[in-house]
Short mmCIF file of C-alpha atoms in Angstrom, two decimals:
data_model
loop_
_atom_site.label_atom_id
_atom_site.label_comp_id
_atom_site.label_asym_id
_atom_site.label_seq_id
_atom_site.Cartn_x
_atom_site.Cartn_y
_atom_site.Cartn_z
CA UNK A 1 -0.05 -0.18 0.05
CA UNK A 2 1.57 3.45 -0.96
CA UNK A 3 2.14 6.17 1.48
CA UNK A 4 -0.18 8.10 -0.41
CA UNK A 5 -3.42 5.97 0.61
CA UNK A 6 -2.33 5.81 4.06
CA UNK A 7 -2.10 9.22 4.25
CA UNK A 8 -5.56 9.71 2.43
CA UNK A 9 -7.53 7.03 4.22
CA UNK A 10 -5.97 7.67 7.99
CA UNK A 11 -7.07 11.79 6.96
CA UNK A 12 -10.46 10.36 6.03
CA UNK A 13 -10.39 8.23 9.68
CA UNK A 14 -9.97 11.45 11.30
CA UNK A 15 -11.92 13.72 9.14
CA UNK A 16 -15.07 10.79 10.80
CA UNK A 17 -13.79 11.42 13.94
CA UNK A 18 -13.65 15.54 13.67
CA UNK A 19 -17.19 15.63 12.23
CA UNK A 20 -18.39 13.01 15.66
CA UNK A 21 -16.44 15.66 17.86
CA UNK A 22 -18.25 19.44 15.96
CA UNK A 23 -21.63 16.78 16.02
CA UNK A 24 -20.89 17.42 20.19
CA UNK A 25 -19.68 21.19 20.19
CA UNK A 26 -22.91 21.93 17.68
CA UNK A 27 -25.11 20.09 20.95
CA UNK A 28 -23.90 22.05 23.29
CA UNK A 29 -25.79 23.71 25.50
CA UNK A 30 -24.46 28.13 24.05
CA UNK A 31 -23.21 28.61 27.84
CA UNK A 32 -20.98 25.49 26.98
CA UNK A 33 -19.27 26.90 24.14
CA UNK A 34 -19.25 30.34 25.76
CA UNK A 35 -17.53 27.97 28.49
CA UNK A 36 -14.72 27.30 26.25
CA UNK A 37 -13.95 30.07 24.97
CA UNK A 38 -13.29 31.59 27.83
CA UNK A 39 -10.91 28.37 29.07
CA UNK A 40 -9.34 29.17 25.73
CA UNK A 41 -8.81 32.92 26.58
CA UNK A 42 -7.49 32.04 30.39
CA UNK A 43 -5.20 28.97 28.76
CA UNK A 44 -3.77 32.03 26.64
CA UNK A 45 -3.60 34.55 29.32
CA UNK A 46 -1.50 32.06 31.40
CA UNK A 47 2.49 32.96 32.39
CA UNK A 48 3.37 29.40 31.71
CA UNK A 49 1.21 28.82 28.68
CA UNK A 50 2.32 32.00 27.32
CA UNK A 51 6.05 31.17 27.84
CA UNK A 52 5.78 28.38 25.96
CA UNK A 53 3.85 29.88 22.70
CA UNK A 54 6.74 33.35 22.40
CA UNK A 55 9.30 30.73 23.16
CA UNK A 56 7.81 28.24 20.17
CA UNK A 57 7.09 31.87 17.82
CA UNK A 58 10.59 33.36 19.11
CA UNK A 59 12.09 29.56 16.85
CA UNK A 60 10.18 29.65 14.19
CA UNK A 61 10.89 33.46 13.18
CA UNK A 62 14.94 32.24 14.28
CA UNK A 63 14.19 29.93 11.22
CA UNK A 64 11.76 31.86 9.19
CA UNK A 65 14.88 34.34 8.43
CA UNK A 66 17.88 32.33 8.38
CA UNK A 67 15.54 30.28 5.47
CA UNK A 68 15.53 34.15 3.94
CA UNK A 69 11.86 34.87 3.98
CA UNK A 70 10.68 38.08 3.26
CA UNK A 71 9.91 40.62 5.84
CA UNK A 72 6.46 40.69 5.11
CA UNK A 73 5.75 37.74 5.80
CA UNK A 74 8.35 37.52 8.67
CA UNK A 75 5.88 40.24 10.21
CA UNK A 76 3.33 38.26 10.14
CA UNK A 77 5.04 35.44 11.45
CA UNK A 78 5.49 37.21 15.17
CA UNK A 79 4.07 36.94 17.86
CA UNK A 80 3.84 39.06 21.02
CA UNK A 81 2.13 39.45 23.99
CA UNK A 82 0.38 42.16 22.48
CA UNK A 83 -0.17 40.11 19.89
CA UNK A 84 -1.69 37.14 22.59
CA UNK A 85 -3.63 40.04 24.29
CA UNK A 86 -5.82 40.94 21.40
CA UNK A 87 -6.25 37.10 20.71
CA UNK A 88 -7.79 37.64 24.35
CA UNK A 89 -9.48 39.38 24.37
CA UNK A 90 -11.90 38.33 20.73
CA UNK A 91 -12.12 34.96 22.43
CA UNK A 92 -13.78 36.93 25.68
CA UNK A 93 -15.98 39.20 23.11
CA UNK A 94 -16.92 35.90 21.19
CA UNK A 95 -17.76 34.01 24.44
CA UNK A 96 -20.17 37.60 25.58
CA UNK A 97 -22.14 37.49 22.13
CA UNK A 98 -24.77 36.54 21.61
CA UNK A 99 -25.39 32.58 20.60
CA UNK A 100 -26.59 31.81 17.29
CA UNK A 101 -27.42 27.94 16.40
CA UNK A 102 -30.84 26.94 16.52
CA UNK A 103 -31.99 30.01 17.04
CA UNK A 104 -34.63 30.09 14.47
CA UNK A 105 -34.59 33.26 11.84
CA UNK A 106 -38.05 32.22 10.19
CA UNK A 107 -41.55 31.37 11.63
CA UNK A 108 -43.91 30.69 9.52
CA UNK A 109 -47.88 29.23 10.55
CA UNK A 110 -48.81 27.27 6.84
CA UNK A 111 -51.70 26.18 8.31
CA UNK A 112 -53.32 25.21 11.63
CA UNK A 113 -51.23 22.96 13.36
CA UNK A 114 -48.16 23.51 10.47
CA UNK A 115 -45.71 25.35 11.74
CA UNK A 116 -42.25 25.67 9.54
CA UNK A 117 -39.13 27.39 10.83
CA UNK A 118 -35.91 27.65 9.31
CA UNK A 119 -33.52 27.20 12.09
CA UNK A 120 -29.34 28.17 12.25
CA UNK A 121 -26.97 25.39 12.51
CA UNK A 122 -23.61 24.69 11.83
CA UNK A 123 -21.84 24.20 8.51
CA UNK A 124 -20.30 20.63 10.08
CA UNK A 125 -16.42 20.40 8.97
CA UNK A 126 -14.55 23.16 7.96
CA UNK A 127 -10.79 22.85 6.47
CA UNK A 128 -9.36 25.72 6.76
CA UNK A 129 -5.86 26.64 5.06
CA UNK A 130 -3.91 29.31 6.01
CA UNK A 131 -1.18 31.35 5.44
CA UNK A 132 1.23 32.33 7.91
CA UNK A 133 0.08 33.89 10.78
CA UNK A 134 -0.09 31.65 13.92
CA UNK A 135 -2.35 33.95 15.55
CA UNK A 136 -5.35 32.79 12.48
CA UNK A 137 -5.11 29.77 14.13
CA UNK A 138 -6.61 30.71 17.51
CA UNK A 139 -8.85 32.86 16.37
CA UNK A 140 -10.15 30.25 13.76
CA UNK A 141 -10.81 27.49 16.55
CA UNK A 142 -12.59 30.36 18.14
CA UNK A 143 -14.69 30.97 15.78
CA UNK A 144 -15.24 27.14 15.26
CA UNK A 145 -16.38 26.59 18.32
CA UNK A 146 -18.76 29.58 18.66
CA UNK A 147 -20.52 28.08 15.76
CA UNK A 148 -20.14 23.73 16.24
CA UNK A 149 -17.85 23.42 13.43
CA UNK A 150 -15.08 20.82 14.63
CA UNK A 151 -11.80 22.22 12.24
CA UNK A 152 -8.76 20.63 10.56
CA UNK A 153 -6.17 22.99 10.20
CA UNK A 154 -2.87 23.15 8.05
CA UNK A 155 -0.50 26.81 9.04
CA UNK A 156 2.04 27.67 6.83
CA UNK A 157 5.35 25.41 7.22
CA UNK A 158 6.84 29.06 9.40
CA UNK A 159 4.52 28.99 11.70
CA UNK A 160 4.44 25.07 12.43
CA UNK A 161 6.42 24.87 16.35
CA UNK A 162 4.05 27.52 17.56
CA UNK A 163 0.86 26.61 15.99
CA UNK A 164 1.71 22.91 17.62
CA UNK A 165 2.41 24.60 21.19
CA UNK A 166 -1.04 26.53 20.47
CA UNK A 167 -2.83 22.85 19.00
CA UNK A 168 -1.22 21.51 21.98
CA UNK A 169 -3.02 24.30 24.70
CA UNK A 170 -6.33 23.57 22.27
CA UNK A 171 -6.92 20.59 22.32
CA UNK A 172 -6.07 20.39 27.00
CA UNK A 173 -9.11 23.26 26.59
CA UNK A 174 -11.27 20.63 24.57
CA UNK A 175 -9.95 17.90 26.71
CA UNK A 176 -11.34 19.51 30.56
CA UNK A 177 -14.28 19.35 29.05
CA UNK A 178 -15.37 15.68 27.72
CA UNK A 179 -14.17 16.84 23.68
CA UNK A 180 -12.81 14.91 21.44
CA UNK A 181 -9.26 16.85 20.61
CA UNK A 182 -10.00 16.25 17.29
CA UNK A 183 -12.74 18.31 17.24
CA UNK A 184 -9.56 20.62 16.05
CA UNK A 185 -7.16 19.26 13.62
CA UNK A 186 -3.70 20.41 13.02
CA UNK A 187 -1.99 19.20 9.30
CA UNK A 188 1.29 18.49 9.22
CA UNK A 189 2.12 18.14 5.38
CA UNK A 190 0.60 18.74 1.82
CA UNK A 191 -0.25 15.23 1.36
CA UNK A 192 -2.80 15.87 4.38
CA UNK A 193 -4.09 19.05 2.91
CA UNK A 194 -4.50 17.29 -0.15
CA UNK A 195 -6.13 14.41 1.06
CA UNK A 196 -8.74 16.82 2.74
CA UNK A 197 -9.76 18.29 -0.44
CA UNK A 198 -10.81 14.69 -1.71
CA UNK A 199 -13.32 14.51 1.31
CA UNK A 200 -15.95 15.92 -0.18
CA UNK A 201 -19.16 14.81 1.17
CA UNK A 202 -17.35 14.52 4.60
CA UNK A 203 -15.44 18.36 4.59
CA UNK A 204 -18.22 20.91 4.42
CA UNK A 205 -16.22 24.17 3.37
CA UNK A 206 -12.77 24.58 2.31
CA UNK A 207 -11.12 27.90 3.85
CA UNK A 208 -8.73 29.20 1.68
CA UNK A 209 -6.46 31.99 2.88
CA UNK A 210 -3.78 33.38 0.45
CA UNK A 211 -2.47 34.78 -2.83
CA UNK A 212 -5.27 34.82 -5.49
CA UNK A 213 -2.59 32.26 -7.40
CA UNK A 214 -3.31 30.01 -4.02
CA UNK A 215 -7.39 30.07 -3.64
CA UNK A 216 -7.35 29.05 -7.80
CA UNK A 217 -4.86 25.95 -6.99
CA UNK A 218 -7.42 24.93 -3.83
CA UNK A 219 -9.89 25.51 -6.61
CA UNK A 220 -8.79 23.11 -9.00
CA UNK A 221 -8.46 20.46 -6.80
CA UNK A 222 -11.42 19.45 -4.93
CA UNK A 223 -15.34 19.67 -5.00
CA UNK A 224 -15.79 20.90 -1.72
CA UNK A 225 -17.00 24.23 -2.05
CA UNK A 226 -14.07 26.67 -1.32
CA UNK A 227 -14.55 30.54 0.69
CA UNK A 228 -11.57 32.48 -0.98
CA UNK A 229 -9.35 35.09 0.98
CA UNK A 230 -7.31 35.95 -1.45
CA UNK A 231 -5.55 39.35 -2.47
CA UNK A 232 -6.18 42.25 -0.91
CA UNK A 233 -5.50 45.26 -3.85
CA UNK A 234 -7.39 48.44 -1.66
CA UNK A 235 -7.49 51.75 -3.15
CA UNK A 236 -8.02 55.16 -1.34
CA UNK A 237 -9.66 57.48 -4.12
CA UNK A 238 -9.34 61.51 -2.81
CA UNK A 239 -12.28 63.40 -4.59
CA UNK A 240 -11.75 66.83 -5.30
CA UNK A 241 -14.01 67.26 -2.41
CA UNK A 242 -10.97 65.23 0.25
CA UNK A 243 -9.94 66.94 3.05
CA UNK A 244 -6.06 66.78 3.31
CA UNK A 245 -6.05 66.84 7.02
CA UNK A 246 -7.88 64.39 6.96
CA UNK A 247 -6.70 62.34 4.20
CA UNK A 248 -3.31 62.33 5.17
CA UNK A 249 -4.36 60.71 8.03
CA UNK A 250 -6.58 58.46 6.90
CA UNK A 251 -3.89 57.06 4.33
CA UNK A 252 -1.29 56.84 6.24
CA UNK A 253 -3.66 55.19 8.89
CA UNK A 254 -4.45 52.90 5.71
CA UNK A 255 -0.69 51.96 4.38
CA UNK A 256 1.05 52.09 7.87
CA UNK A 257 -0.83 50.94 10.15
CA UNK A 258 0.12 47.30 9.53
CA UNK A 259 1.74 47.28 5.96
CA UNK A 260 2.02 43.36 5.30
CA UNK A 261 -2.25 43.39 6.47
CA UNK A 262 -4.63 42.22 4.11
CA UNK A 263 -6.27 45.64 4.09
CA UNK A 264 -3.88 48.03 3.95
CA UNK A 265 -4.04 50.53 0.94
CA UNK A 266 -1.86 49.48 -2.08
CA UNK A 267 -2.94 52.04 -4.74
CA UNK A 268 -3.61 56.08 -3.96
CA UNK A 269 -5.77 57.68 -6.67
CA UNK A 270 -6.67 61.71 -6.85
CA UNK A 271 -8.84 63.29 -8.68
CA UNK A 272 -7.35 66.15 -10.41
CA UNK A 273 -8.87 68.37 -8.23
CA UNK A 274 -7.32 67.06 -5.46
CA UNK A 275 -3.94 68.45 -5.75
CA UNK A 276 -3.56 70.03 -2.45
CA UNK A 277 -5.22 66.36 -0.77
CA UNK A 278 -2.49 64.62 -2.38
CA UNK A 279 0.08 66.83 -1.17
CA UNK A 280 -0.66 66.54 2.41
CA UNK A 281 -0.74 62.79 1.71
CA UNK A 282 2.29 61.99 0.17
CA UNK A 283 4.20 64.59 2.56
CA UNK A 284 3.14 62.31 5.42
CA UNK A 285 4.21 59.56 4.42
CA UNK A 286 7.45 60.38 2.85
CA UNK A 287 8.08 61.14 6.53
CA UNK A 288 6.25 58.07 7.52
CA UNK A 289 8.81 55.88 5.27
CA UNK A 290 6.92 54.74 1.93
CA UNK A 291 8.29 54.40 -1.15
CA UNK A 292 5.51 56.32 -3.10
CA UNK A 293 5.58 54.60 -6.71
CA UNK A 294 3.58 57.72 -8.79
CA UNK A 295 2.45 58.40 -12.24
CA UNK A 296 3.68 60.65 -14.49
CA UNK A 297 0.99 63.30 -13.87
CA UNK A 298 1.65 62.82 -10.09
CA UNK A 299 5.10 62.83 -10.43
CA UNK A 300 5.06 66.18 -12.18
CA UNK A 301 3.83 67.58 -9.25
CA UNK A 302 5.95 65.59 -7.29
CA UNK A 303 9.45 64.83 -9.81
CA UNK A 304 11.71 63.44 -6.84
CA UNK A 305 8.22 60.27 -6.32
CA UNK A 306 9.72 57.35 -8.56
CA UNK A 307 7.88 56.24 -11.44
CA UNK A 308 5.68 53.70 -11.06
CA UNK A 309 5.31 50.61 -13.22
CA UNK A 310 2.37 49.63 -14.62
CA UNK A 311 2.54 46.33 -13.05
CA UNK A 312 2.30 48.37 -10.40
CA UNK A 313 -1.13 48.71 -9.87
CA UNK A 314 -3.22 46.21 -8.76
CA UNK A 315 -0.08 45.06 -7.06
CA UNK A 316 -0.15 43.66 -3.54
CA UNK A 317 2.75 44.96 -2.34
CA UNK A 318 2.09 44.95 1.42
CA UNK A 319 5.12 46.09 2.23
CA UNK A 320 5.32 50.14 3.17
CA UNK A 321 5.36 50.93 -0.45
CA UNK A 322 2.00 52.77 -2.17
CA UNK A 323 0.95 53.59 -5.58
CA UNK A 324 -0.69 56.66 -6.58
CA UNK A 325 -2.22 57.95 -9.92
CA UNK A 326 -4.48 60.57 -10.85
CA UNK A 327 -7.65 60.28 -12.38
CA UNK A 328 -9.86 61.70 -14.03
CA UNK A 329 -12.98 62.29 -11.87
CA UNK A 330 -14.93 59.69 -9.99
CA UNK A 331 -16.24 57.75 -12.95
CA UNK A 332 -12.72 57.78 -13.57
CA UNK A 333 -12.10 56.98 -9.86
CA UNK A 334 -14.40 53.33 -10.20
CA UNK A 335 -13.71 52.04 -13.71
CA UNK A 336 -9.88 52.43 -12.43
CA UNK A 337 -10.99 50.52 -8.99
CA UNK A 338 -13.21 48.28 -10.77
CA UNK A 339 -10.55 47.18 -13.42
CA UNK A 340 -7.47 46.08 -10.71
CA UNK A 341 -9.15 46.01 -7.15
CA UNK A 342 -9.29 42.71 -6.35
CA UNK A 343 -12.94 43.55 -4.34
CA UNK A 344 -11.61 43.08 -0.44
CA UNK A 345 -12.18 47.03 0.61
CA UNK A 346 -12.27 50.32 -1.41
CA UNK A 347 -12.41 53.96 0.29
CA UNK A 348 -13.64 57.40 -0.61
CA UNK A 349 -12.54 60.76 0.72
CA UNK A 350 -14.36 63.03 0.29
CA UNK A 351 -17.16 66.37 2.07
CA UNK A 352 -19.47 65.59 -0.94
CA UNK A 353 -22.10 63.55 0.53
CA UNK A 354 -23.34 62.32 -3.28
CA UNK A 355 -19.67 61.99 -4.87
CA UNK A 356 -19.73 59.32 -1.38
CA UNK A 357 -23.03 57.73 -1.60
CA UNK A 358 -22.31 57.31 -5.62
CA UNK A 359 -18.79 55.67 -4.52
CA UNK A 360 -20.77 53.29 -1.31
CA UNK A 361 -23.23 52.03 -4.36
CA UNK A 362 -21.55 51.65 -7.38
CA UNK A 363 -18.45 50.04 -6.35
CA UNK A 364 -18.67 45.69 -6.29
CA UNK A 365 -16.50 45.05 -2.94
CA UNK A 366 -16.68 43.20 0.48
CA UNK A 367 -16.91 46.54 2.44
CA UNK A 368 -16.52 50.24 -0.06
CA UNK A 369 -15.92 52.62 3.01
CA UNK A 370 -16.36 56.66 3.60
CA UNK A 371 -13.77 59.08 4.94
CA UNK A 372 -12.66 55.78 6.44
CA UNK A 373 -9.70 54.11 6.74
CA UNK A 374 -9.49 50.28 4.77
CA UNK A 375 -7.72 49.07 7.82
CA UNK A 376 -11.63 48.62 9.37
CA UNK A 377 -12.25 45.70 7.57
CA UNK A 378 -11.35 43.72 9.97
CA UNK A 379 -13.82 40.83 12.07
CA UNK A 380 -12.59 42.01 15.10
CA UNK A 381 -13.24 45.94 14.54
CA UNK A 382 -16.36 44.71 13.44
CA UNK A 383 -17.64 43.38 16.56
CA UNK A 384 -17.58 40.12 15.29
CA UNK A 385 -14.81 38.05 17.85
CA UNK A 386 -13.14 37.42 15.44
CA UNK A 387 -12.61 36.36 11.38
CA UNK A 388 -11.78 32.77 9.71
CA UNK A 389 -10.85 35.34 6.96
CA UNK A 390 -11.92 38.06 4.50
CA UNK A 391 -14.01 36.90 1.72
CA UNK A 392 -13.96 38.15 -1.83
CA UNK A 393 -16.43 35.48 -3.04
CA UNK A 394 -20.20 36.39 -3.30
CA UNK A 395 -21.64 32.87 -1.79
CA UNK A 396 -21.53 31.70 0.81
CA UNK A 397 -20.28 34.36 2.57
CA UNK A 398 -18.46 38.05 1.39
CA UNK A 399 -15.78 39.78 3.47
CA UNK A 400 -15.21 39.62 7.43
CA UNK A 401 -16.60 36.04 7.64
CA UNK A 402 -17.64 35.67 11.53
CA UNK A 403 -19.63 32.96 13.05
CA UNK A 404 -22.67 34.23 10.56
CA UNK A 405 -20.22 32.74 8.20
CA UNK A 406 -20.45 29.62 9.49
CA UNK A 407 -23.07 28.96 9.63
CA UNK A 408 -26.35 27.26 7.29
CA UNK A 409 -30.03 26.60 8.29
CA UNK A 410 -32.12 23.56 8.04
CA UNK A 411 -36.04 23.43 7.69
CA UNK A 412 -38.68 22.24 10.20
CA UNK A 413 -42.14 21.22 9.45
CA UNK A 414 -44.20 20.51 12.17
CA UNK A 415 -48.22 19.02 11.48
CA UNK A 416 -50.40 16.61 12.84
CA UNK A 417 -50.89 14.47 10.19
CA UNK A 418 -51.66 16.75 7.44
CA UNK A 419 -51.55 15.86 3.46
CA UNK A 420 -50.24 17.83 0.30
CA UNK A 421 -53.64 15.98 -1.47
CA UNK A 422 -55.63 18.30 1.03
CA UNK A 423 -54.12 21.64 -0.06
CA UNK A 424 -54.39 23.44 -4.01
CA UNK A 425 -57.25 24.36 -6.05
CA UNK A 426 -60.35 23.03 -5.70
CA UNK A 427 -58.93 21.84 -2.14
CA UNK A 428 -57.93 24.08 1.12
CA UNK A 429 -55.72 26.96 1.05
CA UNK A 430 -53.02 27.62 3.31
CA UNK A 431 -52.40 30.42 5.67
CA UNK A 432 -48.48 31.85 5.17
CA UNK A 433 -48.73 34.05 8.55
CA UNK A 434 -45.93 34.65 9.98
CA UNK A 435 -45.63 34.27 13.67
#
């Protein structure tokens, strides 16, 4: 028997065990799932556990740097006390949120004694492949528990030691609550991921976080529905009525609070009448240490800036670099964003509410903002507790995917012996009364 066959059979057994463990999660009362989250938050706040996590992460970061990992990826890989505090806060926020599992979102009386309900329920078993961000593991597990789903996890190779330290803590919490640790499984290698992609009928959803190419790769190799968290090519457009001071602050925040994030601004567009706002942004970005790559019209106003190449537009730098381009007007800005954006998050800076309303209505992206930084595109900031990713798809969820995006629903019908043959022309009429 080949190694691949052994891996496939072993992963199928693991997936079935995970699915069974997820069923127990789903059947827990709301307080039971909340208690899991609170206990995981407590475990991540424990000094001994923290020391083990940070030591593991130091090892991963050192190895990654020695292997020449790109600085942007190395930054995503790093964990510190502040990030751990954020994870604890997010888990506590999740625990305190209303429980959505088993919630009736529709109740309709079809006839006397015949009541239909649409009730939310977990998807079942998730497979999540994510990049070199070990904090993502905790966020994904937290959302899986809150939504009553089991999860198969595969993080970036660079974060192997950190992810192992985290999953041991996760398993400890599950064990203390009498739940099979296989409710959260950390996959070891590409062979296991390939085996998971073949488990249609067992795995209910794949979440693929990474580049557009990576998401397409996963989609092409699985019959399981794939939710893509792909490239973030986010634009900020300075409209003719942009306030220069506001524009400068928002653009620096959008670019520099975390340049490697998918919600960081990658392109700055400016209206031909927004010269003053552009000047303020160029000064602020330069002071913040951003490399600015500009088109000819922008360099005519700021000749010291580096010349942009055509390939700089529509590109996710993931670094302190931004491309700048002049556009004729709002129509041109909308057309440029449609051609070069990744449907992630787009923003307009303007005092003109009519222009803002049109931008919000016409831009086709998961997030569209007026006078706000693209960095607000985040499950934690949206009050979702966390996110499994930011979906640039339109089905099944869009934008930061929290608990709601990991639920589906069932139709429950309670009757008293009613027959379909009794209804229709010449027969009984349905009441269809919403309760």
